[in-house]
Amino acid sequence: MSPPKRDSAAATEILPDYLSRTYTWAYLNQRTLPWLDRSVVVSAILWGNAGRLMRAAVAEFAPGQKVLQAACVYGRFSMMLAERVGAHGELEVVDVAPLQIANVRRKLAGHTQAAARLADLCTPLGRDHDGVCCFFLLHEVPEHQRRQIVDNLLAAVKPGGKAVFVDYHRCARWHPLGPIMTLVFRTLEPYAQSLLDTPIESMSARSADFDWSHRTLFGGLYQHVVAARRTR
Ligand SMILES: C[S@@+](CC[C@H](N)C(=O)[O-])C[C@H]1O[C@@H](n2cnc3c(N)ncnc32)[C@H](O)[C@@H]1O
């Protein structure tokens, strides 16, 4: 594996406003972290779908690949990705919160193919990844920053590689959880509504270099989107 990249100076000093304003309780608090970073909690938040959503995302990548995970995820997701790329691959996890980076470094201890780096995904990333995985980040980011992140993540994929986005989506009208999710988005996830009806490929001009495939799961509540970069 290539030498670990340094944490970016900007990220070590400044957390995005939207993150500290909205999600301190979830990602920036030393006391809540051990309670939230449990597979059972992640599974409950995703209505029992966490396992299959994670497995489907991880299966998009192959042993030996160099994969970027965009932002930390509670539970075993980073370990699953590290195990998938294997000893001959590389996993790089990038997050803007020092607490999250410290936590994922602890969880990934012993996985020598994996490294975690402090940086803001709104700033450009490396451009030589076989794969990029963005798991439930976009709904937690305001529209402007979301577009920057999607653009940076697509730029990070080399020709022949792919970006995988798993996130919320507008569920079917008949969905019994629809009213509950509307309430959850209104109270806890203020940026989520703007993602639900906006195709991810509409967020970056680079989309034209990719072949896009989409599927929805669990009555449309979740989307699994793959952007495969054409080789020329
Ligand atoms: C991936 S998202 C949500 C994941 C999911 N809800 C879970 O189960 O953990 C949460 C992470 O995104 C990170 N994050 C938010 N905005 C970011 C940005 N601009 N750059 C890097 N990381 C960011 C937060 O620090 C947090 O660790």
PDB file of C-alpha atoms and ligand atoms in Angstrom:
ATOM      1  CA  MET A   1       0.000   0.000   0.000  1.00  0.00           C
ATOM      2  CA  SER A   2       1.245   3.524  -0.758  1.00  0.00           C
ATOM      3  CA  PRO A   3       2.315   5.749   2.195  1.00  0.00           C
ATOM      4  CA  PRO A   4      -0.620   7.200   4.166  1.00  0.00           C
ATOM      5  CA  LYS A   5      -1.737  10.657   3.047  1.00  0.00           C
ATOM      6  CA  ARG A   6      -1.569  13.455   5.628  1.00  0.00           C
ATOM      7  CA  ASP A   7      -4.688  14.960   7.166  1.00  0.00           C
ATOM      8  CA  SER A   8      -5.488  18.175   5.341  1.00  0.00           C
ATOM      9  CA  ALA A   9      -4.704  21.284   7.411  1.00  0.00           C
ATOM     10  CA  ALA A  10      -8.033  22.904   6.517  1.00  0.00           C
ATOM     11  CA  ALA A  11     -10.002  19.895   7.731  1.00  0.00           C
ATOM     12  CA  THR A  12      -8.187  19.709  11.043  1.00  0.00           C
ATOM     13  CA  GLU A  13      -9.217  23.275  11.823  1.00  0.00           C
ATOM     14  CA  ILE A  14     -12.686  23.732  10.369  1.00  0.00           C
ATOM     15  CA  LEU A  15     -15.784  21.584  10.518  1.00  0.00           C
ATOM     16  CA  PRO A  16     -18.494  22.449   7.988  1.00  0.00           C
ATOM     17  CA  ASP A  17     -21.209  24.663   9.527  1.00  0.00           C
ATOM     18  CA  TYR A  18     -23.991  22.309   8.526  1.00  0.00           C
ATOM     19  CA  LEU A  19     -22.281  19.450  10.356  1.00  0.00           C
ATOM     20  CA  SER A  20     -21.770  21.202  13.687  1.00  0.00           C
ATOM     21  CA  ARG A  21     -25.176  22.909  13.474  1.00  0.00           C
ATOM     22  CA  THR A  22     -27.175  19.767  12.716  1.00  0.00           C
ATOM     23  CA  TYR A  23     -25.252  16.650  13.598  1.00  0.00           C
ATOM     24  CA  THR A  24     -23.119  17.370  16.680  1.00  0.00           C
ATOM     25  CA  TRP A  25     -25.220  14.876  18.641  1.00  0.00           C
ATOM     26  CA  ALA A  26     -24.627  12.157  16.040  1.00  0.00           C
ATOM     27  CA  TYR A  27     -21.013  12.558  14.926  1.00  0.00           C
ATOM     28  CA  LEU A  28     -19.134  15.069  17.065  1.00  0.00           C
ATOM     29  CA  ASN A  29     -19.993  13.976  20.577  1.00  0.00           C
ATOM     30  CA  GLN A  30     -17.631  11.677  22.434  1.00  0.00           C
ATOM     31  CA  ARG A  31     -20.400  10.499  24.752  1.00  0.00           C
ATOM     32  CA  THR A  32     -23.039   9.523  22.168  1.00  0.00           C
ATOM     33  CA  LEU A  33     -20.588   7.862  19.757  1.00  0.00           C
ATOM     34  CA  PRO A  34     -20.200   4.538  21.634  1.00  0.00           C
ATOM     35  CA  TRP A  35     -24.004   4.203  21.785  1.00  0.00           C
ATOM     36  CA  LEU A  36     -24.558   4.974  18.108  1.00  0.00           C
ATOM     37  CA  ASP A  37     -21.642   2.999  16.686  1.00  0.00           C
ATOM     38  CA  ARG A  38     -23.327  -0.377  17.077  1.00  0.00           C
ATOM     39  CA  SER A  39     -24.605  -2.623  14.333  1.00  0.00           C
ATOM     40  CA  VAL A  40     -27.923  -3.047  16.131  1.00  0.00           C
ATOM     41  CA  VAL A  41     -28.478   0.738  16.139  1.00  0.00           C
ATOM     42  CA  VAL A  42     -27.525   1.103  12.468  1.00  0.00           C
ATOM     43  CA  SER A  43     -29.854  -1.769  11.620  1.00  0.00           C
ATOM     44  CA  ALA A  44     -32.732  -0.166  13.553  1.00  0.00           C
ATOM     45  CA  ILE A  45     -32.194   3.226  11.844  1.00  0.00           C
ATOM     46  CA  LEU A  46     -32.367   1.525   8.445  1.00  0.00           C
ATOM     47  CA  TRP A  47     -35.432  -0.553   9.391  1.00  0.00           C
ATOM     48  CA  GLY A  48     -33.522  -3.839   9.325  1.00  0.00           C
ATOM     49  CA  ASN A  49     -31.999  -3.160   5.893  1.00  0.00           C
ATOM     50  CA  ALA A  50     -28.461  -2.172   6.931  1.00  0.00           C
ATOM     51  CA  GLY A  51     -26.968  -5.609   6.334  1.00  0.00           C
ATOM     52  CA  ARG A  52     -28.288  -6.042   2.823  1.00  0.00           C
ATOM     53  CA  LEU A  53     -27.589  -2.430   1.826  1.00  0.00           C
ATOM     54  CA  MET A  54     -24.011  -2.734   3.068  1.00  0.00           C
ATOM     55  CA  ARG A  55     -23.445  -6.134   1.459  1.00  0.00           C
ATOM     56  CA  ALA A  56     -24.777  -4.900  -1.894  1.00  0.00           C
ATOM     57  CA  ALA A  57     -22.504  -1.839  -1.787  1.00  0.00           C
ATOM     58  CA  VAL A  58     -19.432  -3.867  -0.799  1.00  0.00           C
ATOM     59  CA  ALA A  59     -20.122  -6.450  -3.540  1.00  0.00           C
ATOM     60  CA  GLU A  60     -19.647  -3.714  -6.165  1.00  0.00           C
ATOM     61  CA  PHE A  61     -15.903  -3.790  -5.471  1.00  0.00           C
ATOM     62  CA  ALA A  62     -13.317  -6.495  -6.015  1.00  0.00           C
ATOM     63  CA  PRO A  63     -10.209  -7.843  -4.268  1.00  0.00           C
ATOM     64  CA  GLY A  64      -7.063  -5.896  -5.100  1.00  0.00           C
ATOM     65  CA  GLN A  65      -8.868  -2.629  -5.863  1.00  0.00           C
ATOM     66  CA  LYS A  66      -8.072   0.808  -4.500  1.00  0.00           C
ATOM     67  CA  VAL A  67     -11.310   2.084  -2.946  1.00  0.00           C
ATOM     68  CA  LEU A  68     -12.211   5.396  -1.334  1.00  0.00           C
ATOM     69  CA  GLN A  69     -14.920   5.398   1.345  1.00  0.00           C
ATOM     70  CA  ALA A  70     -16.502   8.853   1.462  1.00  0.00           C
ATOM     71  CA  ALA A  71     -17.161   9.533   5.161  1.00  0.00           C
ATOM     72  CA  CYS A  72     -17.268   7.220   8.140  1.00  0.00           C
ATOM     73  CA  VAL A  73     -20.235   4.943   8.700  1.00  0.00           C
ATOM     74  CA  TYR A  74     -21.267   3.436  12.018  1.00  0.00           C
ATOM     75  CA  GLY A  75     -21.158  -0.335  12.381  1.00  0.00           C
ATOM     76  CA  ARG A  76     -18.915  -2.735  10.435  1.00  0.00           C
ATOM     77  CA  PHE A  77     -19.063  -1.077   7.018  1.00  0.00           C
ATOM     78  CA  SER A  78     -15.405  -0.014   6.794  1.00  0.00           C
ATOM     79  CA  MET A  79     -14.229  -3.431   7.957  1.00  0.00           C
ATOM     80  CA  MET A  80     -16.432  -5.081   5.322  1.00  0.00           C
ATOM     81  CA  LEU A  81     -14.921  -2.871   2.605  1.00  0.00           C
ATOM     82  CA  ALA A  82     -11.392  -3.529   3.885  1.00  0.00           C
ATOM     83  CA  GLU A  83     -12.030  -7.270   3.866  1.00  0.00           C
ATOM     84  CA  ARG A  84     -13.494  -7.052   0.367  1.00  0.00           C
ATOM     85  CA  VAL A  85     -10.461  -5.296  -1.184  1.00  0.00           C
ATOM     86  CA  GLY A  86      -8.254  -7.703   0.749  1.00  0.00           C
ATOM     87  CA  ALA A  87      -4.564  -7.692   1.539  1.00  0.00           C
ATOM     88  CA  HIS A  88      -3.630  -6.681  -2.032  1.00  0.00           C
ATOM     89  CA  GLY A  89      -6.122  -3.815  -2.189  1.00  0.00           C
ATOM     90  CA  GLU A  90      -6.310  -0.413  -0.527  1.00  0.00           C
ATOM     91  CA  LEU A  91      -9.125   1.219   1.391  1.00  0.00           C
ATOM     92  CA  GLU A  92      -8.948   4.903   2.208  1.00  0.00           C
ATOM     93  CA  VAL A  93     -11.625   6.354   4.501  1.00  0.00           C
ATOM     94  CA  VAL A  94     -11.995  10.144   4.378  1.00  0.00           C
ATOM     95  CA  ASP A  95     -13.992  12.132   6.939  1.00  0.00           C
ATOM     96  CA  VAL A  96     -13.958  15.740   8.117  1.00  0.00           C
ATOM     97  CA  ALA A  97     -14.521  15.008  11.823  1.00  0.00           C
ATOM     98  CA  PRO A  98     -11.438  14.181  13.941  1.00  0.00           C
ATOM     99  CA  LEU A  99     -13.555  12.136  16.372  1.00  0.00           C
ATOM    100  CA  GLN A 100     -14.845   9.980  13.504  1.00  0.00           C
ATOM    101  CA  ILE A 101     -11.362   9.480  12.057  1.00  0.00           C
ATOM    102  CA  ALA A 102     -10.004   8.412  15.455  1.00  0.00           C
ATOM    103  CA  ASN A 103     -12.919   6.001  15.848  1.00  0.00           C
ATOM    104  CA  VAL A 104     -12.555   4.385  12.420  1.00  0.00           C
ATOM    105  CA  ARG A 105      -8.775   4.074  12.862  1.00  0.00           C
ATOM    106  CA  ARG A 106      -9.491   2.147  16.068  1.00  0.00           C
ATOM    107  CA  LYS A 107     -12.005  -0.085  14.289  1.00  0.00           C
ATOM    108  CA  LEU A 108      -9.654  -0.725  11.364  1.00  0.00           C
ATOM    109  CA  ALA A 109      -6.640  -1.587  13.536  1.00  0.00           C
ATOM    110  CA  GLY A 110      -5.048  -4.729  12.130  1.00  0.00           C
ATOM    111  CA  HIS A 111      -6.360  -4.105   8.605  1.00  0.00           C
ATOM    112  CA  THR A 112      -3.066  -3.022   7.072  1.00  0.00           C
ATOM    113  CA  GLN A 113      -4.715  -2.412   3.692  1.00  0.00           C
ATOM    114  CA  ALA A 114      -6.868   0.358   5.229  1.00  0.00           C
ATOM    115  CA  ALA A 115      -6.107   3.945   6.237  1.00  0.00           C
ATOM    116  CA  ALA A 116      -8.250   6.868   7.407  1.00  0.00           C
ATOM    117  CA  ARG A 117      -7.610  10.506   6.577  1.00  0.00           C
ATOM    118  CA  LEU A 118      -9.067  13.774   7.820  1.00  0.00           C
ATOM    119  CA  ALA A 119     -10.294  15.916   4.925  1.00  0.00           C
ATOM    120  CA  ASP A 120     -13.377  17.732   3.678  1.00  0.00           C
ATOM    121  CA  LEU A 121     -14.967  15.908   0.751  1.00  0.00           C
ATOM    122  CA  CYS A 122     -16.014  19.306  -0.626  1.00  0.00           C
ATOM    123  CA  THR A 123     -12.364  19.760  -1.616  1.00  0.00           C
ATOM    124  CA  PRO A 124     -10.762  17.792  -4.469  1.00  0.00           C
ATOM    125  CA  LEU A 125      -9.539  14.240  -3.765  1.00  0.00           C
ATOM    126  CA  GLY A 126      -7.022  11.980  -5.496  1.00  0.00           C
ATOM    127  CA  ARG A 127      -8.005  10.853  -8.994  1.00  0.00           C
ATOM    128  CA  ASP A 128      -6.751   7.304  -9.165  1.00  0.00           C
ATOM    129  CA  HIS A 129      -9.361   5.134  -7.458  1.00  0.00           C
ATOM    130  CA  ASP A 130     -10.852   1.958  -8.892  1.00  0.00           C
ATOM    131  CA  GLY A 131     -13.858   2.566  -6.722  1.00  0.00           C
ATOM    132  CA  VAL A 132     -15.563   5.183  -4.573  1.00  0.00           C
ATOM    133  CA  CYS A 133     -18.248   4.318  -2.053  1.00  0.00           C
ATOM    134  CA  CYS A 134     -20.618   6.908  -0.626  1.00  0.00           C
ATOM    135  CA  PHE A 135     -22.961   5.299   1.922  1.00  0.00           C
ATOM    136  CA  PHE A 136     -25.727   7.494   3.392  1.00  0.00           C
ATOM    137  CA  LEU A 137     -23.720  10.713   3.264  1.00  0.00           C
ATOM    138  CA  LEU A 138     -25.529  12.763   0.613  1.00  0.00           C
ATOM    139  CA  HIS A 139     -28.796  13.182   2.552  1.00  0.00           C
ATOM    140  CA  GLU A 140     -26.872  14.748   5.440  1.00  0.00           C
ATOM    141  CA  VAL A 141     -25.330  17.480   3.305  1.00  0.00           C
ATOM    142  CA  PRO A 142     -26.950  20.703   1.985  1.00  0.00           C
ATOM    143  CA  GLU A 143     -27.497  20.899  -1.774  1.00  0.00           C
ATOM    144  CA  HIS A 144     -24.537  23.122  -2.607  1.00  0.00           C
ATOM    145  CA  GLN A 145     -21.996  20.974  -0.747  1.00  0.00           C
ATOM    146  CA  ARG A 146     -23.698  17.816  -2.029  1.00  0.00           C
ATOM    147  CA  ARG A 147     -22.987  18.861  -5.602  1.00  0.00           C
ATOM    148  CA  GLN A 148     -19.356  19.584  -4.736  1.00  0.00           C
ATOM    149  CA  ILE A 149     -19.013  16.179  -3.076  1.00  0.00           C
ATOM    150  CA  VAL A 150     -20.578  14.268  -5.978  1.00  0.00           C
ATOM    151  CA  ASP A 151     -18.340  16.144  -8.418  1.00  0.00           C
ATOM    152  CA  ASN A 152     -15.213  15.420  -6.354  1.00  0.00           C
ATOM    153  CA  LEU A 153     -16.121  11.763  -5.941  1.00  0.00           C
ATOM    154  CA  LEU A 154     -16.698  11.289  -9.672  1.00  0.00           C
ATOM    155  CA  ALA A 155     -13.383  13.026 -10.360  1.00  0.00           C
ATOM    156  CA  ALA A 156     -11.680  10.554  -8.016  1.00  0.00           C
ATOM    157  CA  VAL A 157     -12.699   7.557 -10.172  1.00  0.00           C
ATOM    158  CA  LYS A 158     -10.245   6.496 -12.831  1.00  0.00           C
ATOM    159  CA  PRO A 159     -11.416   5.325 -16.282  1.00  0.00           C
ATOM    160  CA  GLY A 160     -12.917   1.835 -15.952  1.00  0.00           C
ATOM    161  CA  GLY A 161     -13.684   2.393 -12.249  1.00  0.00           C
ATOM    162  CA  LYS A 162     -16.997   3.092 -10.534  1.00  0.00           C
ATOM    163  CA  ALA A 163     -18.678   5.224  -7.901  1.00  0.00           C
ATOM    164  CA  VAL A 164     -21.401   3.672  -5.749  1.00  0.00           C
ATOM    165  CA  PHE A 165     -23.960   5.807  -3.929  1.00  0.00           C
ATOM    166  CA  VAL A 166     -26.383   4.299  -1.423  1.00  0.00           C
ATOM    167  CA  ASP A 167     -28.855   6.652   0.213  1.00  0.00           C
ATOM    168  CA  TYR A 168     -32.456   7.596   0.867  1.00  0.00           C
ATOM    169  CA  HIS A 169     -34.909   7.985  -2.004  1.00  0.00           C
ATOM    170  CA  ARG A 170     -38.553   9.065  -2.240  1.00  0.00           C
ATOM    171  CA  CYS A 171     -40.536   5.995  -1.152  1.00  0.00           C
ATOM    172  CA  ALA A 172     -43.734   4.778  -2.795  1.00  0.00           C
ATOM    173  CA  ARG A 173     -46.943   6.577  -1.770  1.00  0.00           C
ATOM    174  CA  TRP A 174     -48.354   3.431  -0.212  1.00  0.00           C
ATOM    175  CA  HIS A 175     -45.250   2.873   1.953  1.00  0.00           C
ATOM    176  CA  PRO A 176     -46.396   2.393   5.571  1.00  0.00           C
ATOM    177  CA  LEU A 177     -43.216   4.103   6.823  1.00  0.00           C
ATOM    178  CA  GLY A 178     -43.700   7.164   4.571  1.00  0.00           C
ATOM    179  CA  PRO A 179     -45.266   9.409   7.265  1.00  0.00           C
ATOM    180  CA  ILE A 180     -42.674   8.354   9.859  1.00  0.00           C
ATOM    181  CA  MET A 181     -39.813   9.056   7.478  1.00  0.00           C
ATOM    182  CA  THR A 182     -41.296  12.470   6.624  1.00  0.00           C
ATOM    183  CA  LEU A 183     -41.282  13.258  10.336  1.00  0.00           C
ATOM    184  CA  VAL A 184     -37.719  11.941  10.771  1.00  0.00           C
ATOM    185  CA  PHE A 185     -36.491  14.051   7.841  1.00  0.00           C
ATOM    186  CA  ARG A 186     -38.291  17.159   9.136  1.00  0.00           C
ATOM    187  CA  THR A 187     -36.940  16.866  12.652  1.00  0.00           C
ATOM    188  CA  LEU A 188     -33.514  15.234  12.329  1.00  0.00           C
ATOM    189  CA  GLU A 189     -32.401  15.314   8.687  1.00  0.00           C
ATOM    190  CA  PRO A 190     -33.161  18.785   7.287  1.00  0.00           C
ATOM    191  CA  TYR A 191     -31.187  18.294   4.049  1.00  0.00           C
ATOM    192  CA  ALA A 192     -32.647  14.906   3.141  1.00  0.00           C
ATOM    193  CA  GLN A 193     -35.812  16.122   1.350  1.00  0.00           C
ATOM    194  CA  SER A 194     -33.766  17.859  -1.337  1.00  0.00           C
ATOM    195  CA  LEU A 195     -32.057  14.573  -2.187  1.00  0.00           C
ATOM    196  CA  LEU A 196     -35.187  12.456  -2.522  1.00  0.00           C
ATOM    197  CA  ASP A 197     -36.334  13.669  -5.942  1.00  0.00           C
ATOM    198  CA  THR A 198     -32.980  14.735  -7.382  1.00  0.00           C
ATOM    199  CA  PRO A 199     -31.117  12.185  -9.488  1.00  0.00           C
ATOM    200  CA  ILE A 200     -27.522  11.987  -8.289  1.00  0.00           C
ATOM    201  CA  GLU A 201     -26.294  12.132 -11.880  1.00  0.00           C
ATOM    202  CA  SER A 202     -27.843  15.594 -12.245  1.00  0.00           C
ATOM    203  CA  MET A 203     -25.416  16.937  -9.633  1.00  0.00           C
ATOM    204  CA  SER A 204     -22.225  17.016 -11.684  1.00  0.00           C
ATOM    205  CA  ALA A 205     -21.246  17.822 -15.256  1.00  0.00           C
ATOM    206  CA  ARG A 206     -18.829  14.884 -15.037  1.00  0.00           C
ATOM    207  CA  SER A 207     -21.812  12.511 -15.076  1.00  0.00           C
ATOM    208  CA  ALA A 208     -21.628  12.454 -18.859  1.00  0.00           C
ATOM    209  CA  ASP A 209     -18.414  10.386 -18.643  1.00  0.00           C
ATOM    210  CA  PHE A 210     -20.232   7.627 -16.743  1.00  0.00           C
ATOM    211  CA  ASP A 211     -22.840   4.948 -17.417  1.00  0.00           C
ATOM    212  CA  TRP A 212     -25.431   5.147 -14.648  1.00  0.00           C
ATOM    213  CA  SER A 213     -27.559   2.366 -13.224  1.00  0.00           C
ATOM    214  CA  HIS A 214     -30.131   2.762 -10.471  1.00  0.00           C
ATOM    215  CA  ARG A 215     -32.251   0.524  -8.348  1.00  0.00           C
ATOM    216  CA  THR A 216     -34.453   1.193  -5.397  1.00  0.00           C
ATOM    217  CA  LEU A 217     -35.098  -1.068  -2.423  1.00  0.00           C
ATOM    218  CA  PHE A 218     -37.598  -1.449   0.398  1.00  0.00           C
ATOM    219  CA  GLY A 219     -40.535   0.190  -1.362  1.00  0.00           C
ATOM    220  CA  GLY A 220     -38.357   2.904  -2.869  1.00  0.00           C
ATOM    221  CA  LEU A 221     -37.064   4.228   0.480  1.00  0.00           C
ATOM    222  CA  TYR A 222     -33.455   3.482  -0.483  1.00  0.00           C
ATOM    223  CA  GLN A 223     -31.504   3.893  -3.703  1.00  0.00           C
ATOM    224  CA  HIS A 224     -28.400   2.034  -4.886  1.00  0.00           C
ATOM    225  CA  VAL A 225     -26.803   3.947  -7.737  1.00  0.00           C
ATOM    226  CA  VAL A 226     -23.727   2.919  -9.694  1.00  0.00           C
ATOM    227  CA  ALA A 227     -21.775   5.262 -11.952  1.00  0.00           C
ATOM    228  CA  ALA A 228     -19.309   3.307 -14.105  1.00  0.00           C
ATOM    229  CA  ARG A 229     -16.669   5.490 -15.739  1.00  0.00           C
ATOM    230  CA  ARG A 230     -16.199   4.758 -19.395  1.00  0.00           C
ATOM    231  CA  THR A 231     -12.664   3.975 -20.445  1.00  0.00           C
ATOM    232  CA  ARG A 232     -12.696   6.704 -23.113  1.00  0.00           C
TER     233      ARG A 232
HETATM  234  C1  LIG B   1     -21.589   8.922   6.171  1.00  0.00           C
HETATM  235  S1  LIG B   1     -22.501  10.050   6.981  1.00  0.00           S
HETATM  236  C2  LIG B   1     -23.808   9.092   7.679  1.00  0.00           C
HETATM  237  C3  LIG B   1     -23.614   7.617   7.819  1.00  0.00           C
HETATM  238  C4  LIG B   1     -24.703   6.824   8.451  1.00  0.00           C
HETATM  239  N1  LIG B   1     -25.819   7.632   8.903  1.00  0.00           N
HETATM  240  C5  LIG B   1     -24.144   5.983   9.581  1.00  0.00           C
HETATM  241  O1  LIG B   1     -24.712   4.977   9.888  1.00  0.00           O
HETATM  242  O2  LIG B   1     -23.106   6.279  10.152  1.00  0.00           O
HETATM  243  C6  LIG B   1     -21.747  10.634   8.448  1.00  0.00           C
HETATM  244  C7  LIG B   1     -20.326  11.134   8.346  1.00  0.00           C
HETATM  245  O3  LIG B   1     -20.182  12.084   7.316  1.00  0.00           O
HETATM  246  C8  LIG B   1     -19.140  12.968   7.699  1.00  0.00           C
HETATM  247  N2  LIG B   1     -19.182  14.150   6.837  1.00  0.00           N
HETATM  248  C9  LIG B   1     -20.192  15.022   6.669  1.00  0.00           C
HETATM  249  N3  LIG B   1     -19.844  15.987   5.786  1.00  0.00           N
HETATM  250  C10 LIG B   1     -18.579  15.713   5.378  1.00  0.00           C
HETATM  251  C11 LIG B   1     -17.669  16.345   4.486  1.00  0.00           C
HETATM  252  N4  LIG B   1     -17.978  17.473   3.836  1.00  0.00           N
HETATM  253  N5  LIG B   1     -16.452  15.784   4.308  1.00  0.00           N
HETATM  254  C12 LIG B   1     -16.107  14.642   4.964  1.00  0.00           C
HETATM  255  N6  LIG B   1     -16.937  14.012   5.829  1.00  0.00           N
HETATM  256  C13 LIG B   1     -18.154  14.538   6.041  1.00  0.00           C
HETATM  257  C14 LIG B   1     -19.426  13.214   9.173  1.00  0.00           C
HETATM  258  O4  LIG B   1     -18.311  13.711   9.877  1.00  0.00           O
HETATM  259  C15 LIG B   1     -19.855  11.821   9.634  1.00  0.00           C
HETATM  260  O5  LIG B   1     -18.795  11.094  10.171  1.00  0.00           O
END
